[in-house]
Coordinates of C-alpha atoms in Angstrom, one line a residue:
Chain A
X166 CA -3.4 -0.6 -3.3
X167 CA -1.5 -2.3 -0.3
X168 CA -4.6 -4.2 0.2
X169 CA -3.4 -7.5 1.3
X170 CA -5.7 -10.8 2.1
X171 CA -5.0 -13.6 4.7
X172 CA -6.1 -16.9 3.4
X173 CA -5.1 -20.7 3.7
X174 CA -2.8 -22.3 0.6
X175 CA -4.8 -25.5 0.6
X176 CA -2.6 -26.4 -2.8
X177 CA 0.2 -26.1 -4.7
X178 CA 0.2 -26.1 -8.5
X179 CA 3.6 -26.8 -10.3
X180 CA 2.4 -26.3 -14.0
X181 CA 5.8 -26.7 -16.1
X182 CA 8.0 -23.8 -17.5
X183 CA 5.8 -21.4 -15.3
X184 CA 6.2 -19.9 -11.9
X185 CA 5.4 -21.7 -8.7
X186 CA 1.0 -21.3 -8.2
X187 CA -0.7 -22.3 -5.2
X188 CA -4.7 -22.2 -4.5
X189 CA -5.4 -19.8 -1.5
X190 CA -8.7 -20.4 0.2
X191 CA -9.7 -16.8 1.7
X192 CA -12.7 -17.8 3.7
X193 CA -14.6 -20.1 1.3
X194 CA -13.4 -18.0 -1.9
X195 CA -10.5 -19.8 -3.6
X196 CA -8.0 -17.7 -5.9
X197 CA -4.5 -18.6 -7.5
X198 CA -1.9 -17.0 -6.1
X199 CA 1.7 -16.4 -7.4
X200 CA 4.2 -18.1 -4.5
X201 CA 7.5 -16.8 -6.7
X202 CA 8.2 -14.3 -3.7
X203 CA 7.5 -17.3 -0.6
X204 CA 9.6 -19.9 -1.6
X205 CA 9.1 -22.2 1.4
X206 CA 5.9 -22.3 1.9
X207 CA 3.5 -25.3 2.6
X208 CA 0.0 -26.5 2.4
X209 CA -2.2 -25.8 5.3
X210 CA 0.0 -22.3 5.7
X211 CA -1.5 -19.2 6.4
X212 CA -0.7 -16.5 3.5
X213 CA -1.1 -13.0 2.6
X214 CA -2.0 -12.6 -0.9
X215 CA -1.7 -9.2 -2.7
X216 CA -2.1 -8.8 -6.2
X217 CA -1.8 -11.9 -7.6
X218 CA 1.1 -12.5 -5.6
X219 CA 2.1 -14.0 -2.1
X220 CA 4.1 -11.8 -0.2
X221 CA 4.0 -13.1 3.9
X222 CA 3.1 -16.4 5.2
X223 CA 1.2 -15.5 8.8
X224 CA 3.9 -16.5 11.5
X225 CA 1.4 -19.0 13.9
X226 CA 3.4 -18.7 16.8
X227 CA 3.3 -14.5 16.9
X228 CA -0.4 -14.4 15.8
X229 CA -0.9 -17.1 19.0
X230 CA 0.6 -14.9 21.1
X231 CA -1.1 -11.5 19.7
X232 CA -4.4 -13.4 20.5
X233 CA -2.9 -14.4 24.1
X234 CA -2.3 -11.1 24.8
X235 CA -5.8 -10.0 23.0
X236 CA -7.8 -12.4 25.6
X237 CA -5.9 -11.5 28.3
X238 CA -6.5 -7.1 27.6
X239 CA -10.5 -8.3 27.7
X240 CA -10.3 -9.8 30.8
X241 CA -8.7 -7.6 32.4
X242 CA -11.5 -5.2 31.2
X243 CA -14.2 -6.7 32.3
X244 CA -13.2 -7.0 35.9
X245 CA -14.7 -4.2 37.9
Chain B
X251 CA 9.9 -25.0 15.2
X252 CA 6.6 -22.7 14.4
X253 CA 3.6 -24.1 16.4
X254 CA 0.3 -24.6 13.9
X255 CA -2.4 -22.5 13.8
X256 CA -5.3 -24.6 15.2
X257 CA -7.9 -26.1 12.4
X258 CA -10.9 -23.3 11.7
X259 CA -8.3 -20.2 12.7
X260 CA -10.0 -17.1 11.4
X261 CA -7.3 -14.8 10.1
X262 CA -9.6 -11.8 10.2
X263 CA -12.6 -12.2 12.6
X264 CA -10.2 -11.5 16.1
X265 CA -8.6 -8.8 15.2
X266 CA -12.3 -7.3 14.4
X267 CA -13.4 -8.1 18.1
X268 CA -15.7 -5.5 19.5
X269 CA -14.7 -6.8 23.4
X270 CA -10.5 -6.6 22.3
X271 CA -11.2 -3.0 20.6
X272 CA -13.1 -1.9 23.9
X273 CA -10.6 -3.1 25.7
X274 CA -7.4 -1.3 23.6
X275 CA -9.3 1.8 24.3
X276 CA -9.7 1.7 27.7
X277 CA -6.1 0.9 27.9
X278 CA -4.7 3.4 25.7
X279 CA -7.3 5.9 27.7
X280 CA -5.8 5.1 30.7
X281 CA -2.0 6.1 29.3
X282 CA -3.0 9.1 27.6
X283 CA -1.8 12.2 29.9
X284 CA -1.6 14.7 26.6
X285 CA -2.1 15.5 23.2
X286 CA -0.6 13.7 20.8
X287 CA -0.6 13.3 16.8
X288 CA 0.1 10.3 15.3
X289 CA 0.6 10.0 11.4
X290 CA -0.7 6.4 9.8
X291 CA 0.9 6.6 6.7
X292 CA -0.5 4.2 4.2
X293 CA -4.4 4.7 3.0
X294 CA -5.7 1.6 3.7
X295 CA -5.0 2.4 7.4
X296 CA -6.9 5.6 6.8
X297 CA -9.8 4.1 5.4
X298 CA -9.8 1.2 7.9
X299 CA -9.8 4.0 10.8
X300 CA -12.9 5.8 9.0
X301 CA -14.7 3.0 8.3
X302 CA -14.6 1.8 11.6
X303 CA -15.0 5.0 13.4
X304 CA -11.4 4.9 15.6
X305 CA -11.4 8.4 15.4
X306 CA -14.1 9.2 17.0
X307 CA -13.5 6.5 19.5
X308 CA -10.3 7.4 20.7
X309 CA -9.5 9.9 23.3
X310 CA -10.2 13.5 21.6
X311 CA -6.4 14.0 23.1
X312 CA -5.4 11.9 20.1
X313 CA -5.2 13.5 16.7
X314 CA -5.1 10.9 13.6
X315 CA -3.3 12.7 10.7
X316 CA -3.6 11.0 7.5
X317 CA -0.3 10.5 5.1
X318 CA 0.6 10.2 1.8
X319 CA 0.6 6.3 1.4
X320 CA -1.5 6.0 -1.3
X321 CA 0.4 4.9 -4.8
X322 CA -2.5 6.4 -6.6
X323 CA -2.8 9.9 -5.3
X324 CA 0.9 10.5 -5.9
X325 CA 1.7 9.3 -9.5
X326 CA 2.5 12.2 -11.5
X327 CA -0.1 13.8 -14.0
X328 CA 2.9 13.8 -16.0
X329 CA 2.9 10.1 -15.8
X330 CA -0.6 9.4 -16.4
X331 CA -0.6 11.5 -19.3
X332 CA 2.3 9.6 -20.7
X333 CA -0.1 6.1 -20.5
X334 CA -3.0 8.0 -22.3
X335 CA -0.7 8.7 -24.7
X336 CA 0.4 5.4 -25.2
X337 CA -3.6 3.9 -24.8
X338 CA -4.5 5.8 -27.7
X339 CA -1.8 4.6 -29.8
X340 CA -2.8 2.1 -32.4
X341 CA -1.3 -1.1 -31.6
X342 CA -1.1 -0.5 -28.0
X343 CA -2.7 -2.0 -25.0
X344 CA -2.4 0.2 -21.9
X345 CA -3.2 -2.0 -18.5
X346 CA -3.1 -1.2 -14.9
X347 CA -4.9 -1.3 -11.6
X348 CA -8.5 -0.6 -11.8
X349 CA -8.0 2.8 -8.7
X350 CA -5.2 4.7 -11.6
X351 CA -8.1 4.4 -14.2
X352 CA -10.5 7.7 -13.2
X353 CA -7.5 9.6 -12.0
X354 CA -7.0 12.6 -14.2
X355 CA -3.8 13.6 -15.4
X356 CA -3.1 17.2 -16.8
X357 CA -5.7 16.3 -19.0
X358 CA -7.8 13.3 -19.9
X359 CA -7.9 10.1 -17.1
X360 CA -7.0 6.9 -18.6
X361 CA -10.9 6.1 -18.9
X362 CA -12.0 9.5 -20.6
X363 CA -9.5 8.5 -23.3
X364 CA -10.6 5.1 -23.6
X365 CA -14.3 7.3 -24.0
X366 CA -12.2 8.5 -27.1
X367 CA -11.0 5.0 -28.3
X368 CA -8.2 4.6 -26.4
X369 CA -6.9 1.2 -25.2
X370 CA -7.1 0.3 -21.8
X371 CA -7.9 -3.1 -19.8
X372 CA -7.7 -3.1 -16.2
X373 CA -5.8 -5.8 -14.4
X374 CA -5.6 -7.3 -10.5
X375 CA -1.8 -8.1 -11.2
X376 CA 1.5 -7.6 -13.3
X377 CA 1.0 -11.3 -14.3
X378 CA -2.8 -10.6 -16.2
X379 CA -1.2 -7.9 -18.6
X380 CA 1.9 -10.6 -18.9
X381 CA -0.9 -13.1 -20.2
X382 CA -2.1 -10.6 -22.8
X383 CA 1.1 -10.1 -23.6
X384 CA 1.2 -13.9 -24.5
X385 CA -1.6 -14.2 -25.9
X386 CA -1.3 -11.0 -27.9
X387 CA 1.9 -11.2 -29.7
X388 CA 1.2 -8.7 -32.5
X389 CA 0.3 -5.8 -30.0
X390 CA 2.3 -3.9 -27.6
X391 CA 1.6 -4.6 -24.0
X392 CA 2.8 -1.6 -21.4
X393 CA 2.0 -2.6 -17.6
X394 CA 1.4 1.0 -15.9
X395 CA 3.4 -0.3 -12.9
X396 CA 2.3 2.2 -9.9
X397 CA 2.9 0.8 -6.1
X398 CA 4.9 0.6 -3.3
X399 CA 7.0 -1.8 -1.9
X400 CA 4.6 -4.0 -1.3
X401 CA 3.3 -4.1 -4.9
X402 CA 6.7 -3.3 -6.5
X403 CA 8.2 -7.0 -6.1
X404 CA 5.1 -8.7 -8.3
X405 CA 6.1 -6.7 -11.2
X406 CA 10.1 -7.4 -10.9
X407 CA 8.6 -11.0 -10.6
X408 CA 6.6 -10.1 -13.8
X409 CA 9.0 -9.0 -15.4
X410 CA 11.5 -11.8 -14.8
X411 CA 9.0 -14.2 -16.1
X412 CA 9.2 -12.0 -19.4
X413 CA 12.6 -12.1 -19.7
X414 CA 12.9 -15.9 -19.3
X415 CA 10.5 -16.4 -22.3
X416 CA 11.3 -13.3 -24.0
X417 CA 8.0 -12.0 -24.7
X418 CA 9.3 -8.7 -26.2
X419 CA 5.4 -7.0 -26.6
X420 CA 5.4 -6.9 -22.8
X421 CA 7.3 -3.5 -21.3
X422 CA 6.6 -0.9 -18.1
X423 CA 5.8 2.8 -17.4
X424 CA 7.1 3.1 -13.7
X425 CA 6.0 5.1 -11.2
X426 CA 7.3 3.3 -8.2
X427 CA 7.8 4.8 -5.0
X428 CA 9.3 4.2 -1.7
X429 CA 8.0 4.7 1.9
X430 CA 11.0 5.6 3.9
X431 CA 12.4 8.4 1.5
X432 CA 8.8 10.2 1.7
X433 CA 8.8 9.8 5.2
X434 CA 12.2 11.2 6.0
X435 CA 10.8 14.7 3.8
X436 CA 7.7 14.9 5.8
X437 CA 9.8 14.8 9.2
X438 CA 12.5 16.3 7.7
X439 CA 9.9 19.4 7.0
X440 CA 9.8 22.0 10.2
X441 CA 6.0 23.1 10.1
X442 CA 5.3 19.2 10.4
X443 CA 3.4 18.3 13.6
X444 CA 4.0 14.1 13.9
X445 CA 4.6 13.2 17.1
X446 CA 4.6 9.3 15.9
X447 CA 4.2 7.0 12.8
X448 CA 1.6 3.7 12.1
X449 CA 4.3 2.5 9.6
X450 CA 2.3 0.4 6.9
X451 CA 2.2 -2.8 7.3
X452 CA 2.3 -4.5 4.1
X453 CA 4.9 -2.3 3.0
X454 CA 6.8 -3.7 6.2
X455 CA 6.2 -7.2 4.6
X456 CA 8.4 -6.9 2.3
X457 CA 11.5 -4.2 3.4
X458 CA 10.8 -5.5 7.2
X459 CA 10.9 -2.8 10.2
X460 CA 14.9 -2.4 10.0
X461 CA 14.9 0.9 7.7
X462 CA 13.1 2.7 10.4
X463 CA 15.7 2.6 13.0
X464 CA 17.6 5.3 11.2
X465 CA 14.6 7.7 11.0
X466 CA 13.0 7.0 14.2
X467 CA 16.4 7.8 15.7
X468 CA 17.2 11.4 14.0
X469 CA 13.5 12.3 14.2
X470 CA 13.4 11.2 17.5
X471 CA 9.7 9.7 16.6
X472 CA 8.2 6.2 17.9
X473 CA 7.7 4.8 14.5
X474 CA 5.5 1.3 14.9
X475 CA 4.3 -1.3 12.4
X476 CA 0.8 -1.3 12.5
X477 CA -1.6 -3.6 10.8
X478 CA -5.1 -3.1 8.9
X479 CA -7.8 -4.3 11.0
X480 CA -9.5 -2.3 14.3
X481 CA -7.5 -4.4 16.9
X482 CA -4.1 -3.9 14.7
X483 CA -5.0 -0.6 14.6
X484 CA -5.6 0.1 18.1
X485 CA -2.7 -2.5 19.2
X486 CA -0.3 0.1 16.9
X487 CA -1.5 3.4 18.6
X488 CA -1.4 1.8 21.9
X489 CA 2.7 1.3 21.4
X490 CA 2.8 4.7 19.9
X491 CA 1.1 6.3 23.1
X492 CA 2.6 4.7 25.2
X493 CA 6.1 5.6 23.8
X494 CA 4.9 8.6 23.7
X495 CA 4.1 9.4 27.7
X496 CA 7.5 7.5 28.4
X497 CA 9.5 10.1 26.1
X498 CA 11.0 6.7 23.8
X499 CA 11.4 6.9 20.1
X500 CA 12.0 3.1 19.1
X501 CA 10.7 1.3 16.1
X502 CA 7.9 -1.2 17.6
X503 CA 6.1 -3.9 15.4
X504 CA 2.5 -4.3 16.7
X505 CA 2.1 -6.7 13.5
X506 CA 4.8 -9.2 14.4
X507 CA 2.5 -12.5 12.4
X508 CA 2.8 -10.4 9.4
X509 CA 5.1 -8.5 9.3
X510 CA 8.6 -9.7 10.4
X511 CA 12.0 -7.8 11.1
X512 CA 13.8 -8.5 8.3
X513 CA 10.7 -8.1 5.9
X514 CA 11.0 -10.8 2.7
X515 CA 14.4 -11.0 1.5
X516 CA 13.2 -13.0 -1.8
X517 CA 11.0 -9.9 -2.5
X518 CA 13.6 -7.6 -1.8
X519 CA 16.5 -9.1 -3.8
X520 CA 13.5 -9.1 -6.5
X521 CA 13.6 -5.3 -6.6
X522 CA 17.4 -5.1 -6.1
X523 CA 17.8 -6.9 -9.7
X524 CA 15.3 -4.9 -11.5
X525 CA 15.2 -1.4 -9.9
X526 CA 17.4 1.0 -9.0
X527 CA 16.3 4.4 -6.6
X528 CA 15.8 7.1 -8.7
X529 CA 14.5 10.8 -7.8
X530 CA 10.7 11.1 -8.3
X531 CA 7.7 13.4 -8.5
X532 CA 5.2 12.8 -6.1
X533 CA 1.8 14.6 -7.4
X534 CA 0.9 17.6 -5.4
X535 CA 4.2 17.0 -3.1
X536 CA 7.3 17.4 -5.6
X537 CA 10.4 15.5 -6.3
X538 CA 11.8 13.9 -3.7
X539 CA 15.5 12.4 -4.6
X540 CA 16.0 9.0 -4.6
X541 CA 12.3 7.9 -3.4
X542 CA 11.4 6.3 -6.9
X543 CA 11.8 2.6 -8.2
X544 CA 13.1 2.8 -11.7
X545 CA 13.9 -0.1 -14.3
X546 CA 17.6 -0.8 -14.7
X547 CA 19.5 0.2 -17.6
X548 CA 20.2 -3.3 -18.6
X549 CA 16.3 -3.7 -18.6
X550 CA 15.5 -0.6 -21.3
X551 CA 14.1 -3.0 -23.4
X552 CA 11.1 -3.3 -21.0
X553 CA 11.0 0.2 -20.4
X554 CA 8.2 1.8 -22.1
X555 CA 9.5 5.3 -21.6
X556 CA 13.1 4.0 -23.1
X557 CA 11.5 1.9 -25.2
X558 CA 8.6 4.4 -27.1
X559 CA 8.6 8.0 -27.7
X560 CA 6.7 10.6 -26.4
X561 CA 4.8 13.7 -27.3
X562 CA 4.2 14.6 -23.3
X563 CA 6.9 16.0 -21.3
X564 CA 7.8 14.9 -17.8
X565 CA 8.0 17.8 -15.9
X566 CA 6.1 19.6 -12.7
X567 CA 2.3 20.6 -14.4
X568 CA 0.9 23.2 -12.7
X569 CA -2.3 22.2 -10.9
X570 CA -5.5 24.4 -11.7
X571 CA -8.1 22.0 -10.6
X572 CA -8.1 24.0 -6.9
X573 CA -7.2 20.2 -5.8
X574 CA -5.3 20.6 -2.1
X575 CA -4.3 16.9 -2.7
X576 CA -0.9 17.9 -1.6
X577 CA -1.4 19.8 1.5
X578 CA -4.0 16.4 2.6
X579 CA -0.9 13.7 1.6
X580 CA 1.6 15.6 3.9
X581 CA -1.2 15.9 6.5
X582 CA -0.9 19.7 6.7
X583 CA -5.1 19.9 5.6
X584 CA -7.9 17.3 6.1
X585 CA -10.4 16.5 3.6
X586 CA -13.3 18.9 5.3
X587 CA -11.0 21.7 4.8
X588 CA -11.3 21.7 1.2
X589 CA -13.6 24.2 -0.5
X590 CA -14.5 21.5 -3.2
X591 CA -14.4 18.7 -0.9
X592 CA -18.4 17.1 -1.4
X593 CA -18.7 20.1 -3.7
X594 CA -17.5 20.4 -7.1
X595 CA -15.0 17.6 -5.9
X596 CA -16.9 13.8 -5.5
X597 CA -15.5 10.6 -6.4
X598 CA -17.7 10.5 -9.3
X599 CA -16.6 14.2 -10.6
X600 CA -13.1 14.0 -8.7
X601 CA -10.9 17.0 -9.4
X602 CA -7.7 15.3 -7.7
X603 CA -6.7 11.4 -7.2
X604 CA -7.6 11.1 -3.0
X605 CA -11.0 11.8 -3.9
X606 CA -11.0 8.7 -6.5
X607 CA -8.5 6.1 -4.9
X608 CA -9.6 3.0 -2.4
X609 CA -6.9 4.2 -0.7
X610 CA -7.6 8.0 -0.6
X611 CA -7.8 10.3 2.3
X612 CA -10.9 12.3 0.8
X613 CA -12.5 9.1 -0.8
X614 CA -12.4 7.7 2.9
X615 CA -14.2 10.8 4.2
X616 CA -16.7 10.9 1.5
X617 CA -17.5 7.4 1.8
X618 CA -17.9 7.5 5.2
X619 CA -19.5 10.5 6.0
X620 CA -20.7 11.5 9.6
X621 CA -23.5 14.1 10.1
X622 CA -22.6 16.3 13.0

């Protein structure tokens, strides 16, 4: 139930009366997506998408730094 | 100002790499001096662990115990018997997540009455049954909202959206719940044995990490945000463990590009507007006070059980089916343990909702099934 996808908004759709809509791209498979709850997001963000609705944009500078810290862990185990 | 994430950034595929999970091991190997349980509360963790065999890869001083984060598994049978009682009424359309539809209630499941003619459509969001509520102006429309927070604010969203253009077909039978009330009865509970908690991570989307402080402090539990994926997974446990050896109880976030501090306010002022905390049954658990998500007063109107009458009683049902669901959501009995469990008891003849739910403990250990 708190499944949650990463994708890419690649487009925002302002249809009038109605909420806010954007068009996630979630690896090649492109969905509408509610962005009522993400008020400032942007195209080219990364968003989490959960039924029907954005909840989280992906912050780039901590998922940088998780994958710093990821490359560095592997080298680390590969030395002998 | 945020740094962009550089053009062809996978979202997924590095938190799935086999050389970064062979790595977390090693170093969570290394820190490991003792046995330790940690609880991963939400079901999607569960399954994630399963799928991907961390179990079995971890250090067998490390004891995974699964909790009850899984909407499904603990909505009332009370509740479920009041939406087929609403499906089958003429004039009625019943819709909700396609997990609640096999679930059985005290009697029929929502899809053995629409066997029966009852009316039922499942939905991926609040915002599908709001557009048959649109299109559908002569019928009733009753969203069978079940979730967490994470779910929760899409249907105060929903429901907003109905009030702005009063569509008055278009109402809600609630069975929210909330992660930090269920958490504080499980610690709170002397024969439990959680030494630390994977907080889940989408629910820490939206409330943030803050409300653990409190609980991690009078526990005196590590209490970490943990994503969904291997390395998430692994990066959470690793904080736990590690905590753990150092004698620390602090709330860690091992899921900081998700999942911030202060969670999403606009989501959270959401449910402030529409719900209010009200004391709930959680199936094969009991009532715990204050760990629901009710409709306001001032929303009634869009509150199926103010709004419609009902023949079924809310009350605690007695169980017959032999299910243990509630001794497996409090982490007290695994799946294996279960007399029924592969027996009488599969997902497609389930006698309790973990054995039918995505997010499921017994599902997860059906599905994938080791031979010893």
């Amino acid at each position: 139930m708190c499944l949650a996808v990463p994708g890419k908004l690649i487009e925002i759709i302002s249809a009038p009366g109605a909420s806010r809509l954007g068009r996630v791209d979630f690896d090649g498979i492109i969905k509408t997506a509610d962005l009522s709850l993400l008020p400032d997001v942007h195209v080219g963000d990364y968003l989490v998408v959960h039924a029907g609705f954005a909840i989280a944009e992906i912050s780039a500078d901590e998922a940088l730094a998780t994958l710093a810290l990821l490359a560095e862990l592997a080298e680390f185990g590969e030395e002998p | 100002m945020n740094s962009r994430l550089p053009a062809g950034y996978n979202p997924v595929r590095p938190f799935r790499d086999p050389a970064a999970v062979k790595a977390l091991l090693q170093r969570i190997e290394s820190a490991v001096t003792r046995p330790w349980s940690i609880m991963e509360i939400c079901g999607g963790q569960t399954h994630a662990i399963r799928r991907y065999g961390l179990d079995e890869l971890l250090p067998d001083s490390i004891e995974l115990i699964h909790g009850p984060g899984c909407p499904v598994c603990v909505t009332p049978a009370a509740k479920i018997d009041r939406a087929v009682e609403l499906s089958l009424r003429p004039g009625f359309l019943l819709c909700t997540y396609g997990d609640m539809i096999r679930v059985p209630g005290s009697g029929d499941s929502l899809a053995t009455a629409k066997a029966r003619g009852g009316n039922l459509q499942s939905v991926y969001s609040a915002l599908d049954a709001l557009q048959l509520a649109r299109e559908q102006p002569d019928r009733e429309i009753v969203f069978f909202a079940i979730g967490f927070e994470t779910t929760s604010p899409g249907h105060a969203q929903a429901l907003q959206v109905a009030i702005d253009e009063e569509i008055t077909n278009f109402s809600m039978l609630c069975s929210q719940v909330t992660v930090p009330a269920a958490l504080t009865m499980l610690l709170g509970d002397d024969s439990h044995r959680i030494d630390g908690v994977l907080a889940a991570g989408h629910v820490c989307t939206i409330t943030g990490s803050n409300e653990y402080h409190a609980i991690a402090e009078r526990f005196r539990v590590p209490v970490v945000v943990t994503g969904f994926e291997p390395v998430d997974l692994l990066l959470g446990i690793a904080d736990c463990i590690d905590q753990l050896e150092a004698g620390s109880y602090r709330v860690g976030n091992s899921y900081t590009r998700i999942a911030k501090d202060d969670g999403n306010p606009v989501a959270r002022a959401a449910l402030v507007r529409m719900f209010e905390p009200v004391d709930m049954e959680w199936r094969g658990i009991g009532v715990i006070p204050g760990s629901g998500l009710g409709l306001r007063e001032e929303f009634a109107a869009y509150d199926a059980e103010r709004k419609f009458q009902f023949e079924s009683r809310i009350g605690s049902h007695d169980d017959q089916s032999g299910c243990i669901s509630g001794q497996v959501l409090r982490g007290l009995a695994t799946p294996e343990r279960c007399p029924n469990f592969g027996q009488s008891c599969t997902p497609a003849t389930p006698l309790g909702a973990p054995m039918v739910s995505a997010e499921g403990a017994c599902a997860a250990y059906y599905q994938y099934a080791r031979f010893e």
